[in-house]
Amino acid sequence: MPEYSDMEMIAYTGSRVLEDEKIVFVGTGLPIIAAMHAQLTHAPNLYMIYEAGSLAPVLDMGMPLSVGDTRAARKAMFLKGLCSAFELTQRGFSDYAFIGGAQIDMYGNICSTMEGANYDKPTIRFPGSGGAGAMAANCEKTIAIMALEKRRFVNKVDFLTSIGFGDGSPDYREKAGVMGSGPYRVITNQALFGFDEKTRRMMLLEVKPGLTPKDIQEKVSFELVIPPVVKEMVEPSDHDLSLLRDVIDKDGYFLKKKVQK
């Protein structure tokens, strides 16, 4: 198999998760790359919502560098601004929310606000939700994307920015007044996770070739649900890498970033 980077593996796996004839609300960076790759391969009728207000733009001027990039508005079938974009999700017109974060727990709750015990004096202050909090609350399913590091996969998030299954109770999301079925997939450079239907805990689905479920568990602070059969992650082909490197992110704005070792 050809050599690929961690970011390329994340983007390619994100593409594999997306389906044709669906609508995905994308965040900046790897989610956009994954969605563009899916459009160019197995999901030509995948449509993207951008936070700045566009739905289903034609990205023939290249990859938008942010959700507010004017390229994300080109030939869009809907272009009415931020509030209208989120109204679409509240009306049930988004199958997936595709978001990132700094921390995630076993129930798919995501923190992108801060790290530390004191909100007023955090160890690290992150950029915050952007639109991710509303996306996780209103879109039908949430796909999270981040590097596999123990500091990110924590027992309890330091701040609940984007709602998942809360404390894992069956009616948590309903009582919280949010829509959608909640967390669906967590995509990393070394593993693909889903969620157990009964317990709502994070479940290991696939591991990178050469690794074992034990290797993945050692990089997660909480106990994973590990089924009897765990598949190997599909690796990107030369064609996939060519699309990622030479067509989508030609300047390596996002794909050349490194995962902290």
PDB file of C-alpha atoms in Angstrom:
ATOM      1  CA  MET A   1       0.000   0.000   0.000  1.00  0.00           C
ATOM      2  CA  PRO A   2       1.166   3.572  -0.603  1.00  0.00           C
ATOM      3  CA  GLU A   3       2.383   5.671   2.308  1.00  0.00           C
ATOM      4  CA  TYR A   4      -0.083   8.143   3.765  1.00  0.00           C
ATOM      5  CA  SER A   5      -0.160  10.606   6.649  1.00  0.00           C
ATOM      6  CA  ASP A   6      -2.398  10.580   9.724  1.00  0.00           C
ATOM      7  CA  MET A   7      -4.464  13.443   8.340  1.00  0.00           C
ATOM      8  CA  GLU A   8      -4.911  11.679   5.010  1.00  0.00           C
ATOM      9  CA  MET A   9      -6.138   8.558   6.816  1.00  0.00           C
ATOM     10  CA  ILE A  10      -8.634  10.619   8.816  1.00  0.00           C
ATOM     11  CA  ALA A  11      -9.917  12.423   5.720  1.00  0.00           C
ATOM     12  CA  TYR A  12     -10.202   9.208   3.710  1.00  0.00           C
ATOM     13  CA  THR A  13     -12.026   7.380   6.513  1.00  0.00           C
ATOM     14  CA  GLY A  14     -14.351  10.347   6.858  1.00  0.00           C
ATOM     15  CA  SER A  15     -15.141  10.038   3.179  1.00  0.00           C
ATOM     16  CA  ARG A  16     -15.933   6.330   3.544  1.00  0.00           C
ATOM     17  CA  VAL A  17     -18.458   7.051   6.293  1.00  0.00           C
ATOM     18  CA  LEU A  18     -20.449   9.507   4.169  1.00  0.00           C
ATOM     19  CA  GLU A  19     -23.212   8.214   1.904  1.00  0.00           C
ATOM     20  CA  ASP A  20     -24.629   9.308  -1.429  1.00  0.00           C
ATOM     21  CA  GLU A  21     -27.837  11.375  -1.506  1.00  0.00           C
ATOM     22  CA  LYS A  22     -27.329  12.667   2.025  1.00  0.00           C
ATOM     23  CA  ILE A  23     -26.844  16.172   3.419  1.00  0.00           C
ATOM     24  CA  VAL A  24     -23.857  16.831   5.681  1.00  0.00           C
ATOM     25  CA  PHE A  25     -23.221  19.994   7.707  1.00  0.00           C
ATOM     26  CA  VAL A  26     -19.442  20.376   7.491  1.00  0.00           C
ATOM     27  CA  GLY A  27     -16.971  22.145   9.734  1.00  0.00           C
ATOM     28  CA  THR A  28     -13.726  23.728   8.526  1.00  0.00           C
ATOM     29  CA  GLY A  29     -10.785  21.545   7.521  1.00  0.00           C
ATOM     30  CA  LEU A  30     -10.847  17.756   7.343  1.00  0.00           C
ATOM     31  CA  PRO A  31     -14.663  17.469   7.230  1.00  0.00           C
ATOM     32  CA  ILE A  32     -14.710  19.565   4.040  1.00  0.00           C
ATOM     33  CA  ILE A  33     -11.878  17.476   2.549  1.00  0.00           C
ATOM     34  CA  ALA A  34     -13.661  14.226   3.434  1.00  0.00           C
ATOM     35  CA  ALA A  35     -16.930  15.416   1.906  1.00  0.00           C
ATOM     36  CA  MET A  36     -15.209  16.597  -1.282  1.00  0.00           C
ATOM     37  CA  HIS A  37     -13.444  13.237  -1.610  1.00  0.00           C
ATOM     38  CA  ALA A  38     -16.762  11.426  -1.169  1.00  0.00           C
ATOM     39  CA  GLN A  39     -18.315  13.566  -3.925  1.00  0.00           C
ATOM     40  CA  LEU A  40     -15.462  12.706  -6.278  1.00  0.00           C
ATOM     41  CA  THR A  41     -15.721   8.977  -5.622  1.00  0.00           C
ATOM     42  CA  HIS A  42     -18.700   7.071  -4.240  1.00  0.00           C
ATOM     43  CA  ALA A  43     -21.148   9.862  -3.304  1.00  0.00           C
ATOM     44  CA  PRO A  44     -21.560  12.315  -6.216  1.00  0.00           C
ATOM     45  CA  ASN A  45     -24.931  13.426  -4.863  1.00  0.00           C
ATOM     46  CA  LEU A  46     -23.697  14.227  -1.355  1.00  0.00           C
ATOM     47  CA  TYR A  47     -24.654  17.804  -0.473  1.00  0.00           C
ATOM     48  CA  MET A  48     -22.902  20.085   2.005  1.00  0.00           C
ATOM     49  CA  ILE A  49     -24.275  22.773   4.297  1.00  0.00           C
ATOM     50  CA  TYR A  50     -21.827  25.511   5.307  1.00  0.00           C
ATOM     51  CA  GLU A  51     -22.278  27.529   8.475  1.00  0.00           C
ATOM     52  CA  ALA A  52     -22.143  30.860   6.641  1.00  0.00           C
ATOM     53  CA  GLY A  53     -25.370  29.944   4.903  1.00  0.00           C
ATOM     54  CA  SER A  54     -24.898  27.916   1.732  1.00  0.00           C
ATOM     55  CA  LEU A  55     -26.367  24.568   0.766  1.00  0.00           C
ATOM     56  CA  ALA A  56     -25.007  22.362  -2.032  1.00  0.00           C
ATOM     57  CA  PRO A  57     -22.447  24.709  -3.610  1.00  0.00           C
ATOM     58  CA  VAL A  58     -20.488  23.604  -6.667  1.00  0.00           C
ATOM     59  CA  LEU A  59     -16.843  23.565  -5.557  1.00  0.00           C
ATOM     60  CA  ASP A  60     -15.308  24.063  -8.996  1.00  0.00           C
ATOM     61  CA  MET A  61     -13.090  26.910  -7.754  1.00  0.00           C
ATOM     62  CA  GLY A  62     -11.246  24.734  -5.263  1.00  0.00           C
ATOM     63  CA  MET A  63     -11.471  23.813  -1.602  1.00  0.00           C
ATOM     64  CA  PRO A  64     -12.975  26.418   0.745  1.00  0.00           C
ATOM     65  CA  LEU A  65     -10.480  27.259   3.497  1.00  0.00           C
ATOM     66  CA  SER A  66     -13.270  27.968   5.947  1.00  0.00           C
ATOM     67  CA  VAL A  67     -17.036  27.703   6.195  1.00  0.00           C
ATOM     68  CA  GLY A  68     -17.200  31.409   5.314  1.00  0.00           C
ATOM     69  CA  ASP A  69     -14.982  31.211   2.238  1.00  0.00           C
ATOM     70  CA  THR A  70     -16.776  32.673  -0.802  1.00  0.00           C
ATOM     71  CA  ARG A  71     -15.918  29.508  -2.735  1.00  0.00           C
ATOM     72  CA  ALA A  72     -18.418  27.721  -0.483  1.00  0.00           C
ATOM     73  CA  ALA A  73     -21.167  29.899  -1.934  1.00  0.00           C
ATOM     74  CA  ARG A  74     -20.509  29.325  -5.650  1.00  0.00           C
ATOM     75  CA  LYS A  75     -23.627  28.103  -7.489  1.00  0.00           C
ATOM     76  CA  ALA A  76     -25.264  27.112  -4.190  1.00  0.00           C
ATOM     77  CA  MET A  77     -28.939  26.127  -4.385  1.00  0.00           C
ATOM     78  CA  PHE A  78     -29.554  27.990  -1.093  1.00  0.00           C
ATOM     79  CA  LEU A  79     -27.678  31.024   0.214  1.00  0.00           C
ATOM     80  CA  LYS A  80     -29.417  32.917   2.985  1.00  0.00           C
ATOM     81  CA  GLY A  81     -26.957  33.368   5.844  1.00  0.00           C
ATOM     82  CA  LEU A  82     -25.972  31.731   9.112  1.00  0.00           C
ATOM     83  CA  CYS A  83     -29.354  31.733  10.842  1.00  0.00           C
ATOM     84  CA  SER A  84     -31.056  30.160   7.842  1.00  0.00           C
ATOM     85  CA  ALA A  85     -28.398  27.451   7.624  1.00  0.00           C
ATOM     86  CA  PHE A  86     -29.076  26.420  11.209  1.00  0.00           C
ATOM     87  CA  GLU A  87     -32.812  26.672  10.627  1.00  0.00           C
ATOM     88  CA  LEU A  88     -32.392  23.962   7.987  1.00  0.00           C
ATOM     89  CA  THR A  89     -31.014  21.611  10.654  1.00  0.00           C
ATOM     90  CA  GLN A  90     -33.839  22.449  13.067  1.00  0.00           C
ATOM     91  CA  ARG A  91     -36.320  21.532  10.336  1.00  0.00           C
ATOM     92  CA  GLY A  92     -34.638  18.152   9.856  1.00  0.00           C
ATOM     93  CA  PHE A  93     -32.726  18.850   6.643  1.00  0.00           C
ATOM     94  CA  SER A  94     -29.290  17.615   7.724  1.00  0.00           C
ATOM     95  CA  ASP A  95     -28.440  13.931   7.932  1.00  0.00           C
ATOM     96  CA  TYR A  96     -24.993  14.451   9.447  1.00  0.00           C
ATOM     97  CA  ALA A  97     -23.099  16.953  11.545  1.00  0.00           C
ATOM     98  CA  PHE A  98     -19.378  16.575  10.821  1.00  0.00           C
ATOM     99  CA  ILE A  99     -17.400  18.278  13.586  1.00  0.00           C
ATOM    100  CA  GLY A 100     -14.090  18.264  15.447  1.00  0.00           C
ATOM    101  CA  GLY A 101     -13.147  18.841  19.056  1.00  0.00           C
ATOM    102  CA  ALA A 102     -10.427  18.770  21.680  1.00  0.00           C
ATOM    103  CA  GLN A 103     -11.923  16.145  24.014  1.00  0.00           C
ATOM    104  CA  ILE A 104     -14.539  13.398  23.768  1.00  0.00           C
ATOM    105  CA  ASP A 105     -15.898  10.971  26.381  1.00  0.00           C
ATOM    106  CA  MET A 106     -17.409   7.489  26.170  1.00  0.00           C
ATOM    107  CA  TYR A 107     -20.887   8.885  25.456  1.00  0.00           C
ATOM    108  CA  GLY A 108     -19.788  11.095  22.585  1.00  0.00           C
ATOM    109  CA  ASN A 109     -19.947  14.402  24.452  1.00  0.00           C
ATOM    110  CA  ILE A 110     -17.412  16.798  22.945  1.00  0.00           C
ATOM    111  CA  CYS A 111     -15.429  19.680  24.421  1.00  0.00           C
ATOM    112  CA  SER A 112     -13.991  22.409  22.216  1.00  0.00           C
ATOM    113  CA  THR A 113     -14.145  25.172  24.822  1.00  0.00           C
ATOM    114  CA  MET A 114     -11.441  24.661  27.448  1.00  0.00           C
ATOM    115  CA  GLU A 115      -9.158  22.255  29.262  1.00  0.00           C
ATOM    116  CA  GLY A 116      -8.881  22.381  33.032  1.00  0.00           C
ATOM    117  CA  ALA A 117     -11.005  22.344  36.179  1.00  0.00           C
ATOM    118  CA  ASN A 118     -11.654  26.095  36.401  1.00  0.00           C
ATOM    119  CA  TYR A 119     -13.660  27.753  33.623  1.00  0.00           C
ATOM    120  CA  ASP A 120     -12.404  31.217  34.579  1.00  0.00           C
ATOM    121  CA  LYS A 121      -8.770  30.115  34.657  1.00  0.00           C
ATOM    122  CA  PRO A 122      -8.460  27.172  32.257  1.00  0.00           C
ATOM    123  CA  THR A 123      -5.239  25.364  31.475  1.00  0.00           C
ATOM    124  CA  ILE A 124      -6.026  25.934  27.780  1.00  0.00           C
ATOM    125  CA  ARG A 125      -8.769  28.005  26.203  1.00  0.00           C
ATOM    126  CA  PHE A 126      -9.925  26.603  22.861  1.00  0.00           C
ATOM    127  CA  PRO A 127     -11.745  28.520  20.101  1.00  0.00           C
ATOM    128  CA  GLY A 128     -15.137  27.224  21.252  1.00  0.00           C
ATOM    129  CA  SER A 129     -18.129  25.722  19.540  1.00  0.00           C
ATOM    130  CA  GLY A 130     -18.394  27.769  16.390  1.00  0.00           C
ATOM    131  CA  GLY A 131     -21.544  26.101  15.146  1.00  0.00           C
ATOM    132  CA  ALA A 132     -20.698  22.628  16.445  1.00  0.00           C
ATOM    133  CA  GLY A 133     -22.882  22.864  19.547  1.00  0.00           C
ATOM    134  CA  ALA A 134     -26.001  23.554  17.495  1.00  0.00           C
ATOM    135  CA  MET A 135     -24.992  21.020  14.843  1.00  0.00           C
ATOM    136  CA  ALA A 136     -24.688  18.205  17.395  1.00  0.00           C
ATOM    137  CA  ALA A 137     -28.024  19.193  18.911  1.00  0.00           C
ATOM    138  CA  ASN A 138     -30.058  19.431  15.697  1.00  0.00           C
ATOM    139  CA  CYS A 139     -28.560  17.258  12.946  1.00  0.00           C
ATOM    140  CA  GLU A 140     -29.729  13.653  12.741  1.00  0.00           C
ATOM    141  CA  LYS A 141     -26.334  12.018  13.387  1.00  0.00           C
ATOM    142  CA  THR A 142     -23.028  13.398  14.611  1.00  0.00           C
ATOM    143  CA  ILE A 143     -19.667  12.372  13.157  1.00  0.00           C
ATOM    144  CA  ALA A 144     -16.686  13.491  15.246  1.00  0.00           C
ATOM    145  CA  ILE A 145     -13.172  13.722  13.876  1.00  0.00           C
ATOM    146  CA  MET A 146      -9.934  13.956  15.872  1.00  0.00           C
ATOM    147  CA  ALA A 147      -6.534  12.367  16.392  1.00  0.00           C
ATOM    148  CA  LEU A 148      -6.363   9.312  18.664  1.00  0.00           C
ATOM    149  CA  GLU A 149      -4.632  10.569  21.820  1.00  0.00           C
ATOM    150  CA  LYS A 150      -5.319   9.696  25.445  1.00  0.00           C
ATOM    151  CA  ARG A 151      -5.547  13.376  26.365  1.00  0.00           C
ATOM    152  CA  ARG A 152      -8.455  13.713  23.931  1.00  0.00           C
ATOM    153  CA  PHE A 153     -10.370  10.511  24.801  1.00  0.00           C
ATOM    154  CA  VAL A 154     -11.202  11.298  28.427  1.00  0.00           C
ATOM    155  CA  ASN A 155     -13.419   9.902  31.177  1.00  0.00           C
ATOM    156  CA  LYS A 156     -15.297  13.187  31.402  1.00  0.00           C
ATOM    157  CA  VAL A 157     -15.033  16.253  29.204  1.00  0.00           C
ATOM    158  CA  ASP A 158     -13.925  19.409  31.004  1.00  0.00           C
ATOM    159  CA  PHE A 159     -16.766  21.356  29.386  1.00  0.00           C
ATOM    160  CA  LEU A 160     -19.730  20.033  27.421  1.00  0.00           C
ATOM    161  CA  THR A 161     -19.618  22.055  24.200  1.00  0.00           C
ATOM    162  CA  SER A 162     -21.376  19.673  21.790  1.00  0.00           C
ATOM    163  CA  ILE A 163     -23.955  17.318  23.262  1.00  0.00           C
ATOM    164  CA  GLY A 164     -23.710  13.572  22.768  1.00  0.00           C
ATOM    165  CA  PHE A 165     -25.532  10.997  24.851  1.00  0.00           C
ATOM    166  CA  GLY A 166     -24.890  12.956  28.048  1.00  0.00           C
ATOM    167  CA  ASP A 167     -24.680  10.501  30.961  1.00  0.00           C
ATOM    168  CA  GLY A 168     -25.740   7.590  28.772  1.00  0.00           C
ATOM    169  CA  SER A 169     -29.315   7.394  30.018  1.00  0.00           C
ATOM    170  CA  PRO A 170     -31.833   6.394  27.311  1.00  0.00           C
ATOM    171  CA  ASP A 171     -33.844   9.620  27.484  1.00  0.00           C
ATOM    172  CA  TYR A 172     -30.991  12.099  28.041  1.00  0.00           C
ATOM    173  CA  ARG A 173     -31.225  13.817  24.664  1.00  0.00           C
ATOM    174  CA  GLU A 174     -35.021  13.967  24.785  1.00  0.00           C
ATOM    175  CA  LYS A 175     -34.976  15.584  28.227  1.00  0.00           C
ATOM    176  CA  ALA A 176     -32.297  18.002  27.042  1.00  0.00           C
ATOM    177  CA  GLY A 177     -34.664  19.099  24.278  1.00  0.00           C
ATOM    178  CA  VAL A 178     -32.359  18.292  21.376  1.00  0.00           C
ATOM    179  CA  MET A 179     -33.173  16.627  18.061  1.00  0.00           C
ATOM    180  CA  GLY A 180     -31.569  13.783  16.139  1.00  0.00           C
ATOM    181  CA  SER A 181     -30.311  10.401  17.220  1.00  0.00           C
ATOM    182  CA  GLY A 182     -26.926  11.685  18.432  1.00  0.00           C
ATOM    183  CA  PRO A 183     -23.346  10.445  18.055  1.00  0.00           C
ATOM    184  CA  TYR A 184     -22.795   8.062  15.149  1.00  0.00           C
ATOM    185  CA  ARG A 185     -19.075   7.724  14.341  1.00  0.00           C
ATOM    186  CA  VAL A 186     -15.754   8.937  15.749  1.00  0.00           C
ATOM    187  CA  ILE A 187     -13.011   9.003  13.133  1.00  0.00           C
ATOM    188  CA  THR A 188      -9.326   8.949  14.065  1.00  0.00           C
ATOM    189  CA  ASN A 189      -6.005   8.194  12.398  1.00  0.00           C
ATOM    190  CA  GLN A 190      -5.778   4.734  14.017  1.00  0.00           C
ATOM    191  CA  ALA A 191      -9.330   3.582  14.647  1.00  0.00           C
ATOM    192  CA  LEU A 192     -12.963   4.041  13.707  1.00  0.00           C
ATOM    193  CA  PHE A 193     -15.521   4.036  16.522  1.00  0.00           C
ATOM    194  CA  GLY A 194     -19.295   3.777  16.728  1.00  0.00           C
ATOM    195  CA  PHE A 195     -21.659   3.561  19.690  1.00  0.00           C
ATOM    196  CA  ASP A 196     -23.354   0.577  21.314  1.00  0.00           C
ATOM    197  CA  GLU A 197     -27.131   0.851  20.874  1.00  0.00           C
ATOM    198  CA  LYS A 198     -27.982  -0.399  24.379  1.00  0.00           C
ATOM    199  CA  THR A 199     -25.352   1.285  26.555  1.00  0.00           C
ATOM    200  CA  ARG A 200     -24.601   4.262  24.242  1.00  0.00           C
ATOM    201  CA  ARG A 201     -20.925   3.781  25.034  1.00  0.00           C
ATOM    202  CA  MET A 202     -18.209   4.197  22.442  1.00  0.00           C
ATOM    203  CA  MET A 203     -17.514   0.958  20.569  1.00  0.00           C
ATOM    204  CA  LEU A 204     -14.463   0.008  18.523  1.00  0.00           C
ATOM    205  CA  LEU A 205     -15.382  -0.867  14.925  1.00  0.00           C
ATOM    206  CA  GLU A 206     -12.115  -0.803  12.954  1.00  0.00           C
ATOM    207  CA  VAL A 207      -8.382  -0.589  13.660  1.00  0.00           C
ATOM    208  CA  LYS A 208      -5.538   0.499  11.429  1.00  0.00           C
ATOM    209  CA  PRO A 209      -3.701  -2.465   9.826  1.00  0.00           C
ATOM    210  CA  GLY A 210      -0.908  -3.652  12.101  1.00  0.00           C
ATOM    211  CA  LEU A 211      -2.664  -2.590  15.299  1.00  0.00           C
ATOM    212  CA  THR A 212      -4.848  -4.541  17.716  1.00  0.00           C
ATOM    213  CA  PRO A 213      -7.870  -3.591  19.856  1.00  0.00           C
ATOM    214  CA  LYS A 214      -5.512  -3.664  22.847  1.00  0.00           C
ATOM    215  CA  ASP A 215      -3.295  -1.039  21.192  1.00  0.00           C
ATOM    216  CA  ILE A 216      -6.321   1.210  20.745  1.00  0.00           C
ATOM    217  CA  GLN A 217      -7.605   0.681  24.290  1.00  0.00           C
ATOM    218  CA  GLU A 218      -4.252   1.822  25.667  1.00  0.00           C
ATOM    219  CA  LYS A 219      -4.770   5.197  23.961  1.00  0.00           C
ATOM    220  CA  VAL A 220      -8.224   5.768  25.447  1.00  0.00           C
ATOM    221  CA  SER A 221      -8.833   6.791  29.071  1.00  0.00           C
ATOM    222  CA  PHE A 222     -12.173   4.967  29.414  1.00  0.00           C
ATOM    223  CA  GLU A 223     -13.137   1.355  28.749  1.00  0.00           C
ATOM    224  CA  LEU A 224     -14.231   0.766  25.174  1.00  0.00           C
ATOM    225  CA  VAL A 225     -16.914  -1.650  24.062  1.00  0.00           C
ATOM    226  CA  ILE A 226     -14.962  -4.149  21.953  1.00  0.00           C
ATOM    227  CA  PRO A 227     -17.075  -6.582  19.897  1.00  0.00           C
ATOM    228  CA  PRO A 228     -15.889 -10.114  19.020  1.00  0.00           C
ATOM    229  CA  VAL A 229     -15.034  -9.028  15.467  1.00  0.00           C
ATOM    230  CA  VAL A 230     -13.150  -5.793  14.799  1.00  0.00           C
ATOM    231  CA  LYS A 231     -12.389  -5.003  11.169  1.00  0.00           C
ATOM    232  CA  GLU A 232      -9.243  -3.506   9.700  1.00  0.00           C
ATOM    233  CA  MET A 233      -9.539   0.058   8.432  1.00  0.00           C
ATOM    234  CA  VAL A 234      -9.456   0.366   4.651  1.00  0.00           C
ATOM    235  CA  GLU A 235      -6.334   2.211   3.542  1.00  0.00           C
ATOM    236  CA  PRO A 236      -6.377   4.893   0.826  1.00  0.00           C
ATOM    237  CA  SER A 237      -5.243   3.849  -2.633  1.00  0.00           C
ATOM    238  CA  ASP A 238      -2.903   5.786  -4.917  1.00  0.00           C
ATOM    239  CA  HIS A 239      -5.971   7.227  -6.628  1.00  0.00           C
ATOM    240  CA  ASP A 240      -7.482   8.335  -3.314  1.00  0.00           C
ATOM    241  CA  LEU A 241      -4.236   9.999  -2.272  1.00  0.00           C
ATOM    242  CA  SER A 242      -3.949  11.719  -5.633  1.00  0.00           C
ATOM    243  CA  LEU A 243      -7.429  13.199  -5.177  1.00  0.00           C
ATOM    244  CA  LEU A 244      -6.620  14.348  -1.648  1.00  0.00           C
ATOM    245  CA  ARG A 245      -3.191  15.815  -2.460  1.00  0.00           C
ATOM    246  CA  ASP A 246      -3.451  17.015  -6.047  1.00  0.00           C
ATOM    247  CA  VAL A 247      -7.111  17.926  -6.453  1.00  0.00           C
ATOM    248  CA  ILE A 248      -8.672  18.783  -3.080  1.00  0.00           C
ATOM    249  CA  ASP A 249      -6.018  20.180  -0.698  1.00  0.00           C
ATOM    250  CA  LYS A 250      -3.313  21.015  -3.242  1.00  0.00           C
ATOM    251  CA  ASP A 251      -1.441  23.356  -0.908  1.00  0.00           C
ATOM    252  CA  GLY A 252      -1.650  21.069   2.122  1.00  0.00           C
ATOM    253  CA  TYR A 253      -3.467  23.594   4.317  1.00  0.00           C
ATOM    254  CA  PHE A 254      -4.979  20.810   6.413  1.00  0.00           C
ATOM    255  CA  LEU A 255      -3.499  17.513   5.213  1.00  0.00           C
ATOM    256  CA  LYS A 256       0.089  18.523   6.062  1.00  0.00           C
ATOM    257  CA  LYS A 257      -0.690  19.127   9.710  1.00  0.00           C
ATOM    258  CA  LYS A 258       0.951  16.687  12.133  1.00  0.00           C
ATOM    259  CA  VAL A 259      -0.570  14.638  14.926  1.00  0.00           C
ATOM    260  CA  GLN A 260       1.206  15.267  18.234  1.00  0.00           C
ATOM    261  CA  LYS A 261       3.221  12.203  19.226  1.00  0.00           C
TER     262      LYS A 261
END
